GROMACS .gro file of C-alpha atoms in nm:
model
  288
    1MET     CA    1   0.448  -8.983  10.880
    2SER     CA    2   0.293  -9.293  10.974
    3LEU     CA    3   0.316  -9.612  10.773
    4LYS     CA    4  -0.105  -9.625  10.714
    5THR     CA    5  -0.034  -9.260  10.581
    6ARG     CA    6   0.253  -9.354  10.374
    7PHE     CA    7   0.091  -9.643  10.196
    8GLN     CA    8  -0.145  -9.418  10.060
    9ASN     CA    9   0.144  -9.325   9.822
   10LYS     CA   10   0.183  -9.574   9.560
   11LYS     CA   11   0.569  -9.562   9.562
   12ILE     CA   12   0.694  -9.874   9.713
   13VAL     CA   13   0.872  -9.868  10.059
   14VAL     CA   14   1.215 -10.033  10.078
   15MET     CA   15   1.270 -10.187  10.426
   16PRO     CA   16   1.596 -10.281  10.512
   17GLY     CA   17   1.626 -10.564  10.802
   18VAL     CA   18   1.780 -10.422  11.139
   19TYR     CA   19   1.867 -10.591  11.448
   20ASP     CA   20   2.002 -10.320  11.695
   21GLY     CA   21   2.042  -9.945  11.729
   22LEU     CA   22   2.360  -9.930  11.548
   23THR     CA   23   2.213 -10.113  11.223
   24ALA     CA   24   1.902  -9.896  11.257
   25SER     CA   25   2.119  -9.569  11.286
   26LEU     CA   26   2.323  -9.688  10.981
   27ALA     CA   27   2.001  -9.760  10.769
   28GLU     CA   28   1.851  -9.412  10.853
   29ALA     CA   29   2.170  -9.248  10.779
   30ALA     CA   30   2.163  -9.425  10.433
   31GLY     CA   31   1.812  -9.251  10.368
   32PHE     CA   32   1.553  -9.539  10.410
   33GLU     CA   33   1.230  -9.414  10.535
   34ALA     CA   34   1.132  -9.718  10.740
   35LEU     CA   35   1.288 -10.021  10.895
   36TYR     CA   36   1.212 -10.395  10.943
   37LEU     CA   37   1.320 -10.571  11.275
   38SER     CA   38   1.368 -10.908  11.157
   39GLY     CA   39   1.302 -11.203  11.430
   40ALA     CA   40   1.574 -11.406  11.202
   41ALA     CA   41   1.807 -11.139  11.246
   42VAL     CA   42   1.783 -11.105  11.625
   43ALA     CA   43   1.801 -11.490  11.631
   44TYR     CA   44   2.117 -11.497  11.408
   45THR     CA   45   2.291 -11.211  11.612
   46ARG     CA   46   2.168 -11.232  11.974
   47LEU     CA   47   2.149 -11.618  11.987
   48GLY     CA   48   2.385 -11.726  11.737
   49ARG     CA   49   2.123 -11.971  11.609
   50PRO     CA   50   1.890 -12.020  11.313
   51ASP     CA   51   1.532 -11.883  11.285
   52ILE     CA   52   1.327 -12.170  11.416
   53GLY     CA   53   1.140 -11.983  11.708
   54LEU     CA   54   1.394 -11.950  11.968
   55THR     CA   55   1.373 -11.603  12.008
   56THR     CA   56   1.125 -11.490  12.288
   57ALA     CA   57   0.874 -11.198  12.265
   58SER     CA   58   1.064 -11.007  12.541
   59GLU     CA   59   1.400 -11.030  12.370
   60MET     CA   60   1.212 -10.881  12.027
   61ALA     CA   61   1.043 -10.618  12.266
   62ASP     CA   62   1.375 -10.514  12.426
   63THR     CA   63   1.551 -10.504  12.082
   64MET     CA   64   1.246 -10.262  11.954
   65THR     CA   65   1.284 -10.034  12.278
   66LEU     CA   66   1.655  -9.981  12.202
   67ILE     CA   67   1.603  -9.922  11.820
   68ALA     CA   68   1.314  -9.687  11.905
   69ASP     CA   69   1.537  -9.483  12.127
   70ARG     CA   70   1.796  -9.462  11.865
   71THR     CA   71   1.547  -9.363  11.548
   72SER     CA   72   1.212  -9.224  11.501
   73LEU     CA   73   1.166  -9.404  11.174
   74PRO     CA   74   0.885  -9.624  11.173
   75VAL     CA   75   0.947  -9.993  11.210
   76ILE     CA   76   0.775 -10.315  11.130
   77ILE     CA   77   0.825 -10.587  11.391
   78ASP     CA   78   0.823 -10.959  11.317
   79ALA     CA   79   0.587 -11.096  11.572
   80ASP     CA   80   0.630 -11.473  11.465
   81THR     CA   81   0.317 -11.646  11.549
   82GLY     CA   82   0.215 -11.401  11.828
   83PHE     CA   83   0.387 -11.651  12.069
   84GLY     CA   84   0.072 -11.847  12.141
   85ASN     CA   85  -0.293 -11.823  12.097
   86ALA     CA   86  -0.516 -11.522  12.048
   87LEU     CA   87  -0.453 -11.395  12.386
   88ASN     CA   88  -0.097 -11.437  12.368
   89ALA     CA   89  -0.115 -11.260  12.038
   90GLN     CA   90  -0.303 -10.945  12.200
   91ARG     CA   91  -0.020 -10.944  12.489
   92THR     CA   92   0.233 -10.940  12.189
   93MET     CA   93   0.052 -10.670  12.023
   94ARG     CA   94   0.067 -10.441  12.366
   95LEU     CA   95   0.400 -10.520  12.451
   96TYR     CA   96   0.538 -10.423  12.092
   97GLU     CA   97   0.327 -10.128  12.061
   98ARG     CA   98   0.438  -9.982  12.395
   99ALA     CA   99   0.807 -10.071  12.278
  100GLY     CA  100   0.766  -9.833  11.986
  101ALA     CA  101   0.660 -10.071  11.685
  102SER     CA  102   0.444  -9.923  11.391
  103ALA     CA  103   0.359 -10.248  11.255
  104LEU     CA  104   0.343 -10.623  11.366
  105GLN     CA  105   0.397 -10.903  11.132
  106ILE     CA  106   0.198 -11.212  11.237
  107GLU     CA  107   0.235 -11.565  11.068
  108ASP     CA  108  -0.001 -11.865  11.050
  109GLN     CA  109   0.259 -12.128  11.123
  110THR     CA  110   0.246 -12.341  11.419
  111PHE     CA  111   0.475 -12.261  11.734
  112PRO     CA  112   0.759 -12.303  11.729
  113LYS     CA  113   0.760 -12.139  11.373
  114ARG     CA  114   1.075 -12.159  11.120
  115CYS     CA  115   1.217 -11.932  10.880
  116GLY     CA  116   0.985 -11.889  10.563
  117HIS     CA  117   1.209 -12.016  10.337
  118LEU     CA  118   1.300 -12.333  10.534
  119SER     CA  119   1.106 -12.649  10.455
  120GLU     CA  120   0.904 -12.853  10.666
  121LYS     CA  121   0.676 -12.589  10.792
  122SER     CA  122   0.337 -12.658  10.969
  123LEU     CA  123   0.009 -12.428  10.984
  124ILE     CA  124  -0.246 -12.355  11.237
  125SER     CA  125  -0.609 -12.339  11.085
  126THR     CA  126  -0.749 -12.052  10.884
  127GLY     CA  127  -1.010 -12.004  11.153
  128GLU     CA  128  -0.736 -11.986  11.432
  129MET     CA  129  -0.542 -11.725  11.246
  130VAL     CA  130  -0.832 -11.532  11.177
  131GLY     CA  131  -0.893 -11.512  11.548
  132LYS     CA  132  -0.545 -11.395  11.616
  133ILE     CA  133  -0.594 -11.112  11.386
  134ALA     CA  134  -0.921 -10.992  11.521
  135ALA     CA  135  -0.767 -11.049  11.868
  136MET     CA  136  -0.460 -10.823  11.781
  137ALA     CA  137  -0.681 -10.545  11.626
  138ASP     CA  138  -0.909 -10.547  11.960
  139ALA     CA  139  -0.580 -10.509  12.157
  140ARG     CA  140  -0.402 -10.225  11.982
  141SER     CA  141  -0.437  -9.886  12.127
  142SER     CA  142  -0.386  -9.684  11.811
  143ASP     CA  143  -0.550  -9.739  11.459
  144GLU     CA  144  -0.210  -9.625  11.325
  145THR     CA  145  -0.050  -9.947  11.451
  146LEU     CA  146  -0.080 -10.204  11.157
  147ILE     CA  147  -0.138 -10.564  11.149
  148ILE     CA  148   0.066 -10.752  10.861
  149ALA     CA  149  -0.106 -11.094  10.801
  150ARG     CA  150   0.167 -11.347  10.687
  151THR     CA  151   0.056 -11.689  10.535
  152ASP     CA  152   0.307 -11.959  10.484
  153ALA     CA  153   0.077 -12.167  10.284
  154ILE     CA  154   0.230 -12.202   9.954
  155ALA     CA  155   0.492 -12.441  10.071
  156VAL     CA  156   0.243 -12.640  10.285
  157GLU     CA  157  -0.110 -12.656  10.109
  158GLY     CA  158  -0.031 -12.479   9.776
  159PHE     CA  159  -0.051 -12.144   9.580
  160GLY     CA  160  -0.442 -12.151   9.576
  161ALA     CA  161  -0.477 -12.244   9.957
  162ALA     CA  162  -0.241 -11.967  10.024
  163GLU     CA  163  -0.470 -11.721   9.845
  164ASP     CA  164  -0.760 -11.832  10.016
  165ARG     CA  165  -0.596 -11.779  10.345
  166ALA     CA  166  -0.512 -11.445  10.257
  167GLU     CA  167  -0.870 -11.345  10.145
  168ALA     CA  168  -0.975 -11.488  10.495
  169TYR     CA  169  -0.709 -11.276  10.667
  170LEU     CA  170  -0.791 -10.961  10.468
  171GLU     CA  171  -1.168 -11.001  10.585
  172ALA     CA  172  -1.041 -11.047  10.910
  173GLY     CA  173  -0.911 -10.692  10.931
  174ALA     CA  174  -0.544 -10.716  10.834
  175ASP     CA  175  -0.396 -10.408  10.709
  176VAL     CA  176  -0.142 -10.559  10.483
  177LEU     CA  177  -0.104 -10.918  10.323
  178PHE     CA  178   0.251 -11.102  10.308
  179ILE     CA  179   0.208 -11.437  10.092
  180GLU     CA  180   0.544 -11.560  10.183
  181ALA     CA  181   0.773 -11.743   9.953
  182PRO     CA  182   0.609 -11.742   9.600
  183GLN     CA  183   0.823 -11.962   9.384
  184ASP     CA  184   0.820 -11.778   9.055
  185ARG     CA  185   0.749 -11.450   8.885
  186ALA     CA  186   0.419 -11.601   8.781
  187GLN     CA  187   0.314 -11.626   9.148
  188LEU     CA  188   0.421 -11.287   9.242
  189GLU     CA  189   0.230 -11.148   8.961
  190HIS     CA  190  -0.077 -11.317   9.029
  191ILE     CA  191  -0.069 -11.210   9.382
  192ALA     CA  192  -0.060 -10.854   9.283
  193ALA     CA  193  -0.322 -10.876   9.032
  194ARG     CA  194  -0.570 -11.026   9.304
  195PHE     CA  195  -0.484 -10.822   9.585
  196SER     CA  196  -0.296 -10.503   9.536
  197LYS     CA  197  -0.597 -10.282   9.435
  198ARG     CA  198  -0.742 -10.390   9.782
  199ILE     CA  199  -0.483 -10.387  10.030
  200PRO     CA  200  -0.113 -10.332  10.060
  201LEU     CA  201   0.120 -10.604   9.987
  202LEU     CA  202   0.462 -10.696  10.130
  203ALA     CA  203   0.728 -10.891   9.946
  204ASN     CA  204   1.026 -11.063  10.099
  205MET     CA  205   1.352 -11.088   9.937
  206VAL     CA  206   1.598 -11.324  10.083
  207GLU     CA  207   1.917 -11.412   9.921
  208GLY     CA  208   1.914 -11.770   9.833
  209GLY     CA  209   1.551 -11.811   9.928
  210ALA     CA  210   1.263 -11.970   9.745
  211THR     CA  211   1.116 -11.637   9.594
  212PRO     CA  212   1.343 -11.510   9.286
  213ILE     CA  213   1.528 -11.166   9.367
  214THR     CA  214   1.329 -10.911   9.235
  215SER     CA  215   1.408 -10.534   9.241
  216ALA     CA  216   1.190 -10.266   9.430
  217ASP     CA  217   1.093 -10.101   9.106
  218ASP     CA  218   0.983 -10.427   8.939
  219LEU     CA  219   0.774 -10.504   9.258
  220GLU     CA  220   0.637 -10.136   9.267
  221ASP     CA  221   0.532 -10.202   8.885
  222LEU     CA  222   0.353 -10.537   8.986
  223GLY     CA  223   0.161 -10.354   9.261
  224PHE     CA  224   0.337 -10.414   9.581
  225SER     CA  225   0.352 -10.154   9.850
  226ILE     CA  226   0.642 -10.278  10.050
  227VAL     CA  227   0.988 -10.484  10.007
  228ILE     CA  228   1.185 -10.629  10.287
  229PHE     CA  229   1.537 -10.733  10.294
  230PRO     CA  230   1.516 -10.893  10.664
  231GLY     CA  231   1.841 -11.075  10.676
  232GLY     CA  232   2.063 -10.927  10.427
  233ILE     CA  233   2.260 -10.711  10.673
  234VAL     CA  234   2.358 -11.038  10.880
  235ARG     CA  235   2.487 -11.215  10.600
  236ALA     CA  236   2.690 -10.931  10.494
  237ILE     CA  237   2.809 -10.852  10.860
  238ALA     CA  238   2.883 -11.224  10.910
  239ARG     CA  239   3.096 -11.262  10.595
  240THR     CA  240   3.275 -10.964  10.673
  241ALA     CA  241   3.333 -11.065  11.048
  242GLN     CA  242   3.435 -11.431  10.945
  243ASP     CA  243   3.723 -11.277  10.746
  244TYR     CA  244   3.816 -11.029  11.015
  245TYR     CA  245   3.865 -11.324  11.263
  246GLN     CA  246   4.038 -11.528  11.028
  247SER     CA  247   4.281 -11.236  10.940
  248LEU     CA  248   4.333 -11.152  11.300
  249ALA     CA  249   4.416 -11.518  11.393
  250LYS     CA  250   4.654 -11.557  11.104
  251HIS     CA  251   4.846 -11.204  11.126
  252GLY     CA  252   4.813 -11.144  11.492
  253SER     CA  253   4.733 -10.774  11.383
  254ASN     CA  254   4.463 -10.587  11.253
  255LYS     CA  255   4.676 -10.394  10.994
  256PRO     CA  256   4.609 -10.624  10.698
  257PHE     CA  257   4.250 -10.556  10.743
  258GLY     CA  258   4.253 -10.215  10.799
  259GLU     CA  259   4.121 -10.090  10.461
  260ARG     CA  260   3.799 -10.283  10.520
  261MET     CA  261   3.721 -10.143  10.883
  262PHE     CA  262   3.678  -9.803  11.060
  263ASP     CA  263   3.934  -9.705  11.290
  264PHE     CA  264   3.883  -9.539  11.640
  265ASP     CA  265   3.804  -9.205  11.494
  266GLY     CA  266   3.597  -9.338  11.217
  267LEU     CA  267   3.342  -9.522  11.392
  268ASN     CA  268   3.307  -9.259  11.656
  269ALA     CA  269   3.181  -9.013  11.396
  270VAL     CA  270   2.962  -9.269  11.241
  271ILE     CA  271   2.780  -9.321  11.609
  272GLY     CA  272   2.811  -8.928  11.682
  273THR     CA  273   3.033  -8.959  11.961
  274ALA     CA  274   3.139  -8.585  11.968
  275ASP     CA  275   2.744  -8.459  11.950
  276MET     CA  276   2.684  -8.694  12.227
  277LEU     CA  277   2.976  -8.535  12.459
  278LYS     CA  278   2.863  -8.194  12.354
  279LYS     CA  279   2.501  -8.254  12.454
  280GLY     CA  280   2.616  -8.402  12.798
  281ALA     CA  281   2.829  -8.123  12.867
  282HIS     CA  282   2.580  -7.874  12.796
  283TYR     CA  283   2.355  -8.038  13.061
  284TYR     CA  284   2.646  -8.058  13.295
  285GLY     CA  285   2.676  -7.711  13.271
  286SER     CA  286   2.342  -7.607  13.344
  287ASN     CA  287   2.337  -7.779  13.673
  288SER     CA  288   2.658  -7.604  13.800
   0.00000   0.00000   0.00000
């Protein structure tokens, strides 16, 4: 089922953040119906750097290709600012769509951008963002590929300006609205009351971020269609990895950490090694 069709169902879609084939496969096995390929998570893991516009379009497209090879679930991919002007945004649309993305999220920050929950962001004009949305709509090869328009204006221009920008992006042809970093529940309620009857809304839950952590059921009751948890997996893995490396350095052995990790056979079971070897043997035999 495409995301476009899925959003006709009023039940909220919970999307975990992923950043490679392993996390995508684990999220699918947990029962999620769609995934969010986070630009922040790719910066954290591939670069070991913060989310301040350092990742490239090609790095994201390569990651999307690997995820699409591992799972058939629909994926929203973070397209940042489109990596330039409207023509760059068109190229990003074509590149990500070919890589297997079901939806592209584009934001109205200047380039290089920064995480929506960091301070000192700056924005392009409403008109320039409207042009990017229209350009992406012209470039997509399928109407099933969605454009998610994000505004970071709350922290820069205020809540009223953010809603005004969202109105303009809706009129420009956005398929989903993402008003980033509401500062309290009242703002979440106001966004839903104004827009939820007209267009699907996305909420972003960042542990320790500007928006109060709100459950999926609560957001659904307000009128949101999607909730993403983009960087949670990296924060969980980074904490575990830090503990693991400290334990190994201290003990010179993995035994003290054994209860917190897969052994060799356990990980092979999770990633399906036996099934792949069986499949490979079948094709090898067919050529003999």
